[in-house]
Amino acid sequence: MVQLCGLLTCQEEPVPLKSISVTLSICEFVAGVSVTLNYENEEKVPLEVFFVFPMDEDSAVYSFEAMVDGKKIQAELQEKMKAHSNYENAISQGQQAFLLEEDKCSRDVFCCNVGNLPPGSKAALTLKYVQELPLEADGALRYVLPAILNPRYQLSGGPEDSCLKMKAPVVPLEDLPYTISLVATISSQHSIERIQSNCILSPTEYLDDKKTSARVSLADGHKFDRDVELLIYYSDVHTPSVALEMGKPMQKPDSLMGDTAAMVSFYPDIPEAEPVTCGEFVFLMDRSGSMQGPMSKQDKSQSRIDAAKETLTLLLKSLPIGCYFNVYGFGSSYEAFFPNSVQYTQQTMEEALRRVKLMRADLGGTEILIPLQFIYRGPSIPGHPLQLFVFTDGEVTDTFSVIREVRSNRERHRCFSFGIGEGASTSLIKGIARVSRGTSEFIIGKERMQAKALRALKRSLQPVVEDVSLSCDLPQGLSAKMLSPEQTVIFRGQRLIVYAQLTGTMPSAEATGEVCLKYTLQGKSFENKVTFSLQPKHDDNFTIHRLAAKSFLQTKDMGFRETSAGDKKEVLEVSIESGVISSHTAYIAINKDLNKPVQGPLARRDIPTPFLLSTTAMTPWKRACRLDRSHALGHRQKKKGLSLKETSPELERAHSSNKRTNLETHHPVFGENYLVQLISLQKADGSWDLCEGLAIVLGVKLRDIRDAFTIKNADLTSWATALAVLWLHANGQDLKCEWELLERKAVAWIHNHADSRILSRTFISVHKVEDSLELSLLSCCMN
């Protein structure tokens, strides 16, 4: 079951939600968002209602207000327990009161009590937040308006006062009673190339001739039944910059909000280096029951567990020879493929792939903490640093305990986390990656998990960037206090954002400052410098200040129950000063201008949520969607070169042949997906054997390949491996990011094992099999 955000009573029954309106303003890579939810009490009795909604954990919520029957009630940020007490006192006296807080168990869920909503009254609840937008691999900036709030698995002995314990009825999608409207304005110093979405948008309206400003909106009648995603493409997103923002007037000196705030953005030009071949790679895979659900309600092509299994197969095939690895599945219990991590060989890879095929989403709830503790207690392997890959739909209740466990082991490992499907906890996925100096990814809708997982694996294989430092050269009398945590790890192709507080006297209009990023890679020193004007700009919303406060809070605030006393004091000070909510603060508003107290007992209602197909209803559409995905993976019309066939009777015969020769155990074939089949045939050392399965992928008969190979006493494996690499370049360019590591292993194997006569004959022999292939493809193997 999936639960949408909505205004719910304390007794877990809904109030009708009429509409949701969103105003989104994106400037460069920062989003400012105002969300208004419109409700109406059509009953004859007063209500106390409970509003719960998901929020990206990077969002800095800084304002909350209620408009009730034309009267605006602005909330004040207070210490959480004080706010609770003030709310309860107001309700008991018949006053209207509003309470907004971060859930005690997770930073990405917010709760709001609305007390004493009279009969016939209308309530418009508006919250405002700012957020950095993550940069995708293709250069897109990604904004997501969360809609889906999945039920979180409840641990025994967990907190009883979490809003995540609520349940709501479900209805078909077409019966949802509320719609959403969204208007987005995008501006940049660079031109806006295009805007894409997983939802239907109006045509992009450019607001100037240079295309540096644009507006889009959601199509009318959109149901809030999915996360709304926008992808913004600028002409250039890799330009380093420094932005200064004026502080608030009348604030005390040397305070966060009173001083000038700086936002420094770097795109380090880290040179490409040969990947390392050592490491202990541990894959922690969610096998809870919720993983049987589809990736999204709109794209029911594949269950989450099946997508994870395909991705795990590709990762296992891409590991370097000589490393160590293990695979864990977790739910209410956990299982490991091997008692301890084992060396990566053909035998251990085959055993792991055999067990991947048997994996099911059959381990109950989502209890990730215990397997994490078991992994961390395991012995370290000298010379092989631990790299942890976590795949989960994120339906965990107490995320702060998990984040604390990962952080306490951050010196011995990095964690790369993946949120699978809509509603995955951004607090968990981003939190465990951030505290362990790894990276996080989210996969929703039709996105391919494989591409994002391989990007993370490539990063884990990058040589370690060391001695990272950031320094500021400022005029005398001005100093910078860093608010972001110290950067110790940076990856090639990754954006780096740092916040600072400038203290002292701001110089004249002509003055400039310089910020310098230094690091060392494989014994060589590098530095990136940016010169910037020291004239700060005014922003009514104090966007940079609040993002800086959020960055600081993410470092210090480890939850209502987990934060140390010393850190809690700093969290309270920064949160209340900046207005950015934390786990220790809450927004409280009381309408003290009512002519008379609200009378009568409070009633309760429920907002329905959409019905999600059960796992038993998934089978009818699996086959069609898999065929559709096969097309994307290389099912193309025949062309000259090593191409694919339109039909696959040979493939079926090869399947039968493999079964007869007992090859299926070691080389599983995934339907008609030729690229996946080719990957499944590759051995751990990077080579391919010349077999019937490979011939079918190449689109030729095995006998013809053998006849084209005329070199006596030479190894056919070298010939097969060269042809497989050629096929990848000829037919798999669209998915190159997924097979680059496989190809790298194959090319290394060819250099170490192949007869030079084979390489010189390969291009000539390919002409004998099919008409032509570009010589440049062969050079990829030879150079």
PDB file of C-alpha atoms in Angstrom, residues 517-671:
ATOM      1  CA  LEU A 517      40.267  24.356  -3.858  1.00  0.00           C
ATOM      2  CA  LYS A 518      43.384  22.169  -3.569  1.00  0.00           C
ATOM      3  CA  TYR A 519      43.737  18.394  -3.727  1.00  0.00           C
ATOM      4  CA  THR A 520      46.229  15.663  -4.542  1.00  0.00           C
ATOM      5  CA  LEU A 521      45.687  12.750  -6.935  1.00  0.00           C
ATOM      6  CA  GLN A 522      48.254   9.979  -7.327  1.00  0.00           C
ATOM      7  CA  GLY A 523      51.006  12.215  -5.975  1.00  0.00           C
ATOM      8  CA  LYS A 524      50.197  15.199  -8.199  1.00  0.00           C
ATOM      9  CA  SER A 525      48.816  18.464  -6.785  1.00  0.00           C
ATOM     10  CA  PHE A 526      45.897  20.296  -8.372  1.00  0.00           C
ATOM     11  CA  GLU A 527      44.042  23.498  -7.596  1.00  0.00           C
ATOM     12  CA  ASN A 528      40.948  25.344  -8.827  1.00  0.00           C
ATOM     13  CA  LYS A 529      40.535  29.074  -8.146  1.00  0.00           C
ATOM     14  CA  VAL A 530      37.574  31.436  -8.417  1.00  0.00           C
ATOM     15  CA  THR A 531      37.777  35.235  -8.078  1.00  0.00           C
ATOM     16  CA  PHE A 532      34.570  36.956  -7.005  1.00  0.00           C
ATOM     17  CA  SER A 533      33.169  40.401  -6.189  1.00  0.00           C
ATOM     18  CA  LEU A 534      32.716  41.243  -2.512  1.00  0.00           C
ATOM     19  CA  GLN A 535      29.437  43.064  -3.101  1.00  0.00           C
ATOM     20  CA  PRO A 536      26.628  40.947  -1.643  1.00  0.00           C
ATOM     21  CA  LYS A 537      23.123  40.997  -3.104  1.00  0.00           C
ATOM     22  CA  HIS A 538      19.852  41.355  -1.246  1.00  0.00           C
ATOM     23  CA  ASP A 539      17.318  38.492  -1.210  1.00  0.00           C
ATOM     24  CA  ASP A 540      14.020  38.863   0.659  1.00  0.00           C
ATOM     25  CA  ASN A 541      13.925  35.123   1.312  1.00  0.00           C
ATOM     26  CA  PHE A 542      17.569  34.947   2.513  1.00  0.00           C
ATOM     27  CA  THR A 543      17.992  31.830   0.402  1.00  0.00           C
ATOM     28  CA  ILE A 544      21.756  31.370   0.850  1.00  0.00           C
ATOM     29  CA  HIS A 545      21.555  31.980   4.591  1.00  0.00           C
ATOM     30  CA  ARG A 546      18.891  29.328   4.973  1.00  0.00           C
ATOM     31  CA  LEU A 547      20.695  26.814   2.785  1.00  0.00           C
ATOM     32  CA  ALA A 548      23.821  27.452   4.875  1.00  0.00           C
ATOM     33  CA  ALA A 549      21.789  26.855   8.040  1.00  0.00           C
ATOM     34  CA  LYS A 550      20.420  23.613   6.570  1.00  0.00           C
ATOM     35  CA  SER A 551      23.923  22.434   5.702  1.00  0.00           C
ATOM     36  CA  PHE A 552      25.024  23.090   9.286  1.00  0.00           C
ATOM     37  CA  LEU A 553      21.949  21.372  10.753  1.00  0.00           C
ATOM     38  CA  GLN A 554      22.466  18.253   8.643  1.00  0.00           C
ATOM     39  CA  THR A 555      25.920  17.943  10.173  1.00  0.00           C
ATOM     40  CA  LYS A 556      24.893  18.459  13.809  1.00  0.00           C
ATOM     41  CA  ASP A 557      21.258  17.339  14.029  1.00  0.00           C
ATOM     42  CA  MET A 558      21.024  13.563  14.373  1.00  0.00           C
ATOM     43  CA  GLY A 559      17.384  13.421  15.380  1.00  0.00           C
ATOM     44  CA  PHE A 560      15.249  14.208  18.378  1.00  0.00           C
ATOM     45  CA  ARG A 561      16.632  11.282  20.383  1.00  0.00           C
ATOM     46  CA  GLU A 562      20.098  10.814  18.886  1.00  0.00           C
ATOM     47  CA  THR A 563      21.658  14.314  19.016  1.00  0.00           C
ATOM     48  CA  SER A 564      24.249  14.921  21.749  1.00  0.00           C
ATOM     49  CA  ALA A 565      23.582  17.631  24.348  1.00  0.00           C
ATOM     50  CA  GLY A 566      26.343  19.882  23.006  1.00  0.00           C
ATOM     51  CA  ASP A 567      25.179  19.602  19.409  1.00  0.00           C
ATOM     52  CA  LYS A 568      21.552  20.072  20.453  1.00  0.00           C
ATOM     53  CA  LYS A 569      22.367  23.508  21.886  1.00  0.00           C
ATOM     54  CA  GLU A 570      23.954  24.622  18.599  1.00  0.00           C
ATOM     55  CA  VAL A 571      21.101  23.121  16.599  1.00  0.00           C
ATOM     56  CA  LEU A 572      18.511  25.053  18.587  1.00  0.00           C
ATOM     57  CA  GLU A 573      20.403  28.332  18.212  1.00  0.00           C
ATOM     58  CA  VAL A 574      20.908  28.046  14.447  1.00  0.00           C
ATOM     59  CA  SER A 575      17.411  26.658  13.787  1.00  0.00           C
ATOM     60  CA  ILE A 576      15.547  29.394  15.687  1.00  0.00           C
ATOM     61  CA  GLU A 577      17.782  32.186  14.378  1.00  0.00           C
ATOM     62  CA  SER A 578      17.454  31.126  10.732  1.00  0.00           C
ATOM     63  CA  GLY A 579      13.855  29.918  10.890  1.00  0.00           C
ATOM     64  CA  VAL A 580      14.889  26.574   9.350  1.00  0.00           C
ATOM     65  CA  ILE A 581      13.051  23.767  11.100  1.00  0.00           C
ATOM     66  CA  SER A 582      15.000  20.946  12.799  1.00  0.00           C
ATOM     67  CA  SER A 583      14.152  17.849  14.793  1.00  0.00           C
ATOM     68  CA  HIS A 584      14.341  19.955  17.967  1.00  0.00           C
ATOM     69  CA  THR A 585      12.079  22.809  16.848  1.00  0.00           C
ATOM     70  CA  ALA A 586       8.509  23.181  15.634  1.00  0.00           C
ATOM     71  CA  TYR A 587       6.341  25.898  14.131  1.00  0.00           C
ATOM     72  CA  ILE A 588       3.387  26.995  16.313  1.00  0.00           C
ATOM     73  CA  ALA A 589       0.611  29.445  15.411  1.00  0.00           C
ATOM     74  CA  ILE A 590      -2.417  30.384  17.526  1.00  0.00           C
ATOM     75  CA  ASN A 591      -5.418  32.369  16.334  1.00  0.00           C
ATOM     76  CA  LYS A 592      -6.136  34.548  19.339  1.00  0.00           C
ATOM     77  CA  ASP A 593      -8.624  36.805  17.543  1.00  0.00           C
ATOM     78  CA  LEU A 594     -11.621  34.467  17.493  1.00  0.00           C
ATOM     79  CA  ASN A 595     -14.740  36.139  18.875  1.00  0.00           C
ATOM     80  CA  LYS A 596     -15.589  33.027  20.844  1.00  0.00           C
ATOM     81  CA  PRO A 597     -14.000  29.641  21.458  1.00  0.00           C
ATOM     82  CA  VAL A 598     -14.818  26.756  19.098  1.00  0.00           C
ATOM     83  CA  GLN A 599     -17.513  24.618  20.732  1.00  0.00           C
ATOM     84  CA  GLY A 600     -18.209  20.890  20.576  1.00  0.00           C
ATOM     85  CA  PRO A 601     -16.243  17.662  20.376  1.00  0.00           C
ATOM     86  CA  LEU A 602     -13.819  17.332  17.474  1.00  0.00           C
ATOM     87  CA  ALA A 603     -14.668  14.902  14.670  1.00  0.00           C
ATOM     88  CA  ARG A 604     -12.333  13.037  12.386  1.00  0.00           C
ATOM     89  CA  ARG A 605     -12.213  12.130   8.671  1.00  0.00           C
ATOM     90  CA  ASP A 606      -9.776  10.371   6.251  1.00  0.00           C
ATOM     91  CA  ILE A 607      -8.318  11.407   2.916  1.00  0.00           C
ATOM     92  CA  PRO A 608      -8.224   8.362   0.612  1.00  0.00           C
ATOM     93  CA  THR A 609      -5.055   7.291  -1.138  1.00  0.00           C
ATOM     94  CA  PRO A 610      -4.695   5.652  -4.573  1.00  0.00           C
ATOM     95  CA  PHE A 611      -4.848   1.909  -5.004  1.00  0.00           C
ATOM     96  CA  LEU A 612      -1.546   0.348  -6.057  1.00  0.00           C
ATOM     97  CA  LEU A 613      -1.611  -2.933  -7.983  1.00  0.00           C
ATOM     98  CA  SER A 614      -0.826  -5.908  -5.764  1.00  0.00           C
ATOM     99  CA  THR A 615       1.964  -8.272  -6.657  1.00  0.00           C
ATOM    100  CA  THR A 616      -0.518 -10.872  -7.874  1.00  0.00           C
ATOM    101  CA  ALA A 617      -1.791  -8.404 -10.461  1.00  0.00           C
ATOM    102  CA  MET A 618       1.639  -7.731 -11.869  1.00  0.00           C
ATOM    103  CA  THR A 619       2.053 -10.730 -14.170  1.00  0.00           C
ATOM    104  CA  PRO A 620      -0.225  -9.662 -17.078  1.00  0.00           C
ATOM    105  CA  TRP A 621       1.906  -6.670 -18.011  1.00  0.00           C
ATOM    106  CA  LYS A 622       5.389  -8.036 -17.313  1.00  0.00           C
ATOM    107  CA  ARG A 623       5.912  -9.654 -20.698  1.00  0.00           C
ATOM    108  CA  ALA A 624       4.966  -6.656 -22.817  1.00  0.00           C
ATOM    109  CA  CYS A 625       7.117  -4.267 -20.822  1.00  0.00           C
ATOM    110  CA  ARG A 626      10.111  -6.560 -20.917  1.00  0.00           C
ATOM    111  CA  LEU A 627       9.831  -6.726 -24.692  1.00  0.00           C
ATOM    112  CA  ASP A 628       9.692  -2.940 -24.759  1.00  0.00           C
ATOM    113  CA  ARG A 629      12.864  -2.736 -22.642  1.00  0.00           C
ATOM    114  CA  SER A 630      14.533  -5.289 -24.922  1.00  0.00           C
ATOM    115  CA  HIS A 631      13.998  -2.914 -27.821  1.00  0.00           C
ATOM    116  CA  ALA A 632      15.762  -0.161 -25.909  1.00  0.00           C
ATOM    117  CA  LEU A 633      18.678  -2.480 -25.218  1.00  0.00           C
ATOM    118  CA  GLY A 634      19.506  -3.266 -28.793  1.00  0.00           C
ATOM    119  CA  HIS A 635      16.586  -4.908 -30.616  1.00  0.00           C
ATOM    120  CA  ARG A 636      17.193  -2.941 -33.793  1.00  0.00           C
ATOM    121  CA  GLN A 637      16.670  -3.431 -37.499  1.00  0.00           C
ATOM    122  CA  LYS A 638      19.418  -5.378 -39.150  1.00  0.00           C
ATOM    123  CA  LYS A 639      22.284  -3.296 -40.491  1.00  0.00           C
ATOM    124  CA  LYS A 640      25.724  -4.002 -41.820  1.00  0.00           C
ATOM    125  CA  GLY A 641      28.099  -5.261 -39.178  1.00  0.00           C
ATOM    126  CA  LEU A 642      27.495  -7.472 -36.187  1.00  0.00           C
ATOM    127  CA  SER A 643      23.818  -6.685 -35.663  1.00  0.00           C
ATOM    128  CA  LEU A 644      20.803  -8.311 -34.052  1.00  0.00           C
ATOM    129  CA  LYS A 645      18.031 -10.374 -35.601  1.00  0.00           C
ATOM    130  CA  GLU A 646      14.420  -9.277 -35.660  1.00  0.00           C
ATOM    131  CA  THR A 647      13.199 -12.663 -34.406  1.00  0.00           C
ATOM    132  CA  SER A 648      14.774 -15.136 -32.057  1.00  0.00           C
ATOM    133  CA  PRO A 649      14.118 -18.796 -32.917  1.00  0.00           C
ATOM    134  CA  GLU A 650      17.909 -19.330 -32.833  1.00  0.00           C
ATOM    135  CA  LEU A 651      17.958 -17.844 -29.347  1.00  0.00           C
ATOM    136  CA  GLU A 652      15.356 -20.344 -28.162  1.00  0.00           C
ATOM    137  CA  ARG A 653      17.344 -23.200 -29.668  1.00  0.00           C
ATOM    138  CA  ALA A 654      20.454 -21.878 -27.949  1.00  0.00           C
ATOM    139  CA  HIS A 655      18.590 -21.848 -24.662  1.00  0.00           C
ATOM    140  CA  SER A 656      17.755 -25.504 -25.165  1.00  0.00           C
ATOM    141  CA  SER A 657      21.324 -26.249 -26.173  1.00  0.00           C
ATOM    142  CA  ASN A 658      22.639 -24.505 -23.083  1.00  0.00           C
ATOM    143  CA  LYS A 659      20.314 -26.577 -20.914  1.00  0.00           C
ATOM    144  CA  ARG A 660      21.524 -29.781 -22.526  1.00  0.00           C
ATOM    145  CA  THR A 661      25.169 -28.800 -21.952  1.00  0.00           C
ATOM    146  CA  ASN A 662      24.502 -27.514 -18.439  1.00  0.00           C
ATOM    147  CA  LEU A 663      25.633 -23.999 -19.403  1.00  0.00           C
ATOM    148  CA  GLU A 664      22.471 -22.286 -18.196  1.00  0.00           C
ATOM    149  CA  THR A 665      23.602 -22.471 -14.575  1.00  0.00           C
ATOM    150  CA  HIS A 666      26.631 -20.342 -15.320  1.00  0.00           C
ATOM    151  CA  HIS A 667      25.287 -18.172 -18.143  1.00  0.00           C
ATOM    152  CA  PRO A 668      21.636 -17.253 -17.522  1.00  0.00           C
ATOM    153  CA  VAL A 669      19.817 -15.750 -20.471  1.00  0.00           C
ATOM    154  CA  PHE A 670      17.325 -12.948 -19.786  1.00  0.00           C
ATOM    155  CA  GLY A 671      14.578 -13.291 -22.389  1.00  0.00           C
TER     156      GLY A 671
END
